[in-house]
Amino acid sequence: MHTQPFLRRRFLAAVLMSAMAPAMSLADPSGHEGMGAARHDHDRARHALQQGEVRPIAEILRRVADEVPGEVIEVELERENWLGKRLWVYEIKLIAQDGRLVEVLVDAATAEILAVEED
């Protein structure tokens, strides 16, 4: 079938974009947007990784693929309150194998899957 190479290319593109996404789409709590906020977000994401506050995205994606197979289409890294604790959370949107759009929330420090929600 001709769709397999197309899907494979889309998956590889999504993985590459996902690897860059945490630095580019980290939510800025100040609500400011633009290049200054993007630069600040990138620095915060890099600092969190260097300090061991978050695990590398490749590790997180492997964990998610084991639990919720599908095509990753978006990744965000955000600072969130989760059950009374302040956590770094990867929000990973994917198209599940059955075609559903799913959001997987992952504790960025432990790689623990916190929630799987239909989007």
PDB file of C-alpha atoms in Angstrom:
ATOM      1  CA  MET A   1       0.000   0.000   0.000  1.00  0.00           C
ATOM      2  CA  HIS A   2       1.275   3.495  -0.828  1.00  0.00           C
ATOM      3  CA  THR A   3       0.257   5.053   2.468  1.00  0.00           C
ATOM      4  CA  GLN A   4       2.975   3.301   4.491  1.00  0.00           C
ATOM      5  CA  PRO A   5       5.920   5.430   3.208  1.00  0.00           C
ATOM      6  CA  PHE A   6       3.781   8.556   3.644  1.00  0.00           C
ATOM      7  CA  LEU A   7       2.908   7.620   7.230  1.00  0.00           C
ATOM      8  CA  ARG A   8       6.518   6.703   7.948  1.00  0.00           C
ATOM      9  CA  ARG A   9       7.692  10.128   6.696  1.00  0.00           C
ATOM     10  CA  ARG A  10       4.993  11.868   8.755  1.00  0.00           C
ATOM     11  CA  PHE A  11       6.013   9.886  11.836  1.00  0.00           C
ATOM     12  CA  LEU A  12       9.694  10.747  11.373  1.00  0.00           C
ATOM     13  CA  ALA A  13       8.829  14.406  10.836  1.00  0.00           C
ATOM     14  CA  ALA A  14       6.680  14.356  13.979  1.00  0.00           C
ATOM     15  CA  VAL A  15       9.488  12.797  16.002  1.00  0.00           C
ATOM     16  CA  LEU A  16      11.953  15.415  14.777  1.00  0.00           C
ATOM     17  CA  MET A  17       9.517  18.222  15.507  1.00  0.00           C
ATOM     18  CA  SER A  18       8.764  16.646  18.876  1.00  0.00           C
ATOM     19  CA  ALA A  19      12.419  16.686  19.779  1.00  0.00           C
ATOM     20  CA  MET A  20      12.500  20.428  19.147  1.00  0.00           C
ATOM     21  CA  ALA A  21       9.038  21.237  20.483  1.00  0.00           C
ATOM     22  CA  PRO A  22       9.767  21.439  24.224  1.00  0.00           C
ATOM     23  CA  ALA A  23      12.190  24.274  23.662  1.00  0.00           C
ATOM     24  CA  MET A  24       9.830  26.013  21.268  1.00  0.00           C
ATOM     25  CA  SER A  25       6.448  25.495  22.921  1.00  0.00           C
ATOM     26  CA  LEU A  26       7.118  25.737  26.634  1.00  0.00           C
ATOM     27  CA  ALA A  27       4.283  27.758  28.096  1.00  0.00           C
ATOM     28  CA  ASP A  28       5.295  31.171  29.421  1.00  0.00           C
ATOM     29  CA  PRO A  29       3.467  31.789  32.707  1.00  0.00           C
ATOM     30  CA  SER A  30       3.629  35.555  32.136  1.00  0.00           C
ATOM     31  CA  GLY A  31       1.395  35.168  29.092  1.00  0.00           C
ATOM     32  CA  HIS A  32       3.828  37.138  26.907  1.00  0.00           C
ATOM     33  CA  GLU A  33       4.447  35.935  23.395  1.00  0.00           C
ATOM     34  CA  GLY A  34       7.010  36.677  20.747  1.00  0.00           C
ATOM     35  CA  MET A  35      10.724  36.104  20.281  1.00  0.00           C
ATOM     36  CA  GLY A  36      11.660  37.235  23.789  1.00  0.00           C
ATOM     37  CA  ALA A  37       9.249  34.763  25.375  1.00  0.00           C
ATOM     38  CA  ALA A  38      10.335  32.003  22.992  1.00  0.00           C
ATOM     39  CA  ARG A  39      13.979  32.613  23.897  1.00  0.00           C
ATOM     40  CA  HIS A  40      13.107  32.596  27.590  1.00  0.00           C
ATOM     41  CA  ASP A  41      11.108  29.359  27.135  1.00  0.00           C
ATOM     42  CA  HIS A  42      13.997  27.724  25.306  1.00  0.00           C
ATOM     43  CA  ASP A  43      16.386  28.687  28.096  1.00  0.00           C
ATOM     44  CA  ARG A  44      14.015  27.390  30.790  1.00  0.00           C
ATOM     45  CA  ALA A  45      13.616  24.056  28.995  1.00  0.00           C
ATOM     46  CA  ARG A  46      17.367  23.664  28.506  1.00  0.00           C
ATOM     47  CA  HIS A  47      18.044  24.591  32.133  1.00  0.00           C
ATOM     48  CA  ALA A  48      15.446  22.075  33.376  1.00  0.00           C
ATOM     49  CA  LEU A  49      17.075  19.330  31.296  1.00  0.00           C
ATOM     50  CA  GLN A  50      20.605  20.239  32.426  1.00  0.00           C
ATOM     51  CA  GLN A  51      19.518  20.306  36.079  1.00  0.00           C
ATOM     52  CA  GLY A  52      17.910  16.885  35.779  1.00  0.00           C
ATOM     53  CA  GLU A  53      14.428  18.297  36.386  1.00  0.00           C
ATOM     54  CA  VAL A  54      13.155  16.709  33.163  1.00  0.00           C
ATOM     55  CA  ARG A  55      14.093  13.608  31.218  1.00  0.00           C
ATOM     56  CA  PRO A  56      15.108  13.787  27.554  1.00  0.00           C
ATOM     57  CA  ILE A  57      12.212  13.815  25.119  1.00  0.00           C
ATOM     58  CA  ALA A  58      13.482  10.669  23.352  1.00  0.00           C
ATOM     59  CA  GLU A  59      13.104   8.715  26.600  1.00  0.00           C
ATOM     60  CA  ILE A  60       9.631  10.143  27.186  1.00  0.00           C
ATOM     61  CA  LEU A  61       8.505   9.291  23.642  1.00  0.00           C
ATOM     62  CA  ARG A  62       9.743   5.689  24.003  1.00  0.00           C
ATOM     63  CA  ARG A  63       7.752   5.342  27.226  1.00  0.00           C
ATOM     64  CA  VAL A  64       4.614   6.784  25.654  1.00  0.00           C
ATOM     65  CA  ALA A  65       4.974   4.559  22.559  1.00  0.00           C
ATOM     66  CA  ASP A  66       5.060   1.483  24.808  1.00  0.00           C
ATOM     67  CA  GLU A  67       1.852   2.490  26.613  1.00  0.00           C
ATOM     68  CA  VAL A  68      -0.114   4.421  23.970  1.00  0.00           C
ATOM     69  CA  PRO A  69       1.057   3.557  20.444  1.00  0.00           C
ATOM     70  CA  GLY A  70       0.320   6.130  17.782  1.00  0.00           C
ATOM     71  CA  GLU A  71       1.645   8.964  15.670  1.00  0.00           C
ATOM     72  CA  VAL A  72       2.967  11.895  17.695  1.00  0.00           C
ATOM     73  CA  ILE A  73       1.743  15.190  16.284  1.00  0.00           C
ATOM     74  CA  GLU A  74       2.594  17.695  19.038  1.00  0.00           C
ATOM     75  CA  VAL A  75       4.683  17.950  22.206  1.00  0.00           C
ATOM     76  CA  GLU A  76       4.646  20.693  24.817  1.00  0.00           C
ATOM     77  CA  LEU A  77       6.572  21.030  28.066  1.00  0.00           C
ATOM     78  CA  GLU A  78       4.748  23.002  30.722  1.00  0.00           C
ATOM     79  CA  ARG A  79       5.015  23.759  34.403  1.00  0.00           C
ATOM     80  CA  GLU A  80       1.731  22.625  36.001  1.00  0.00           C
ATOM     81  CA  ASN A  81       0.099  21.977  39.343  1.00  0.00           C
ATOM     82  CA  TRP A  82      -0.725  18.281  39.566  1.00  0.00           C
ATOM     83  CA  LEU A  83      -2.419  16.925  42.683  1.00  0.00           C
ATOM     84  CA  GLY A  84      -0.991  19.722  44.794  1.00  0.00           C
ATOM     85  CA  LYS A  85       2.546  19.456  43.428  1.00  0.00           C
ATOM     86  CA  ARG A  86       4.312  21.730  40.939  1.00  0.00           C
ATOM     87  CA  LEU A  87       5.586  19.508  38.094  1.00  0.00           C
ATOM     88  CA  TRP A  88       7.149  19.757  34.669  1.00  0.00           C
ATOM     89  CA  VAL A  89       4.643  17.958  32.431  1.00  0.00           C
ATOM     90  CA  TYR A  90       5.070  16.829  28.829  1.00  0.00           C
ATOM     91  CA  GLU A  91       1.770  17.112  26.976  1.00  0.00           C
ATOM     92  CA  ILE A  92       1.958  14.771  24.004  1.00  0.00           C
ATOM     93  CA  LYS A  93      -0.794  14.748  21.403  1.00  0.00           C
ATOM     94  CA  LEU A  94      -0.967  11.737  19.135  1.00  0.00           C
ATOM     95  CA  ILE A  95      -3.208   9.937  16.749  1.00  0.00           C
ATOM     96  CA  ALA A  96      -3.824   6.522  18.292  1.00  0.00           C
ATOM     97  CA  GLN A  97      -3.784   3.392  16.176  1.00  0.00           C
ATOM     98  CA  ASP A  98      -7.589   3.380  16.139  1.00  0.00           C
ATOM     99  CA  GLY A  99      -7.642   6.963  14.767  1.00  0.00           C
ATOM    100  CA  ARG A 100      -8.585   8.798  17.978  1.00  0.00           C
ATOM    101  CA  LEU A 101      -6.823  12.049  18.889  1.00  0.00           C
ATOM    102  CA  VAL A 102      -5.276  11.461  22.307  1.00  0.00           C
ATOM    103  CA  GLU A 103      -3.374  13.657  24.748  1.00  0.00           C
ATOM    104  CA  VAL A 104      -0.912  11.922  27.061  1.00  0.00           C
ATOM    105  CA  LEU A 105       0.297  13.823  30.129  1.00  0.00           C
ATOM    106  CA  VAL A 106       3.681  12.648  31.395  1.00  0.00           C
ATOM    107  CA  ASP A 107       5.611  13.669  34.503  1.00  0.00           C
ATOM    108  CA  ALA A 108       8.770  15.014  32.844  1.00  0.00           C
ATOM    109  CA  ALA A 109      10.945  14.142  35.849  1.00  0.00           C
ATOM    110  CA  THR A 110       9.919  10.498  36.254  1.00  0.00           C
ATOM    111  CA  ALA A 111       8.479   9.578  32.820  1.00  0.00           C
ATOM    112  CA  GLU A 112       5.341   8.421  34.658  1.00  0.00           C
ATOM    113  CA  ILE A 113       2.199   8.679  32.552  1.00  0.00           C
ATOM    114  CA  LEU A 114      -0.192  10.831  34.551  1.00  0.00           C
ATOM    115  CA  ALA A 115      -3.219  10.716  32.282  1.00  0.00           C
ATOM    116  CA  VAL A 116      -4.429   9.656  28.856  1.00  0.00           C
ATOM    117  CA  GLU A 117      -7.308  11.748  27.575  1.00  0.00           C
ATOM    118  CA  GLU A 118      -9.248  11.928  24.351  1.00  0.00           C
ATOM    119  CA  ASP A 119      -8.741  15.338  22.817  1.00  0.00           C
TER     120      ASP A 119
END
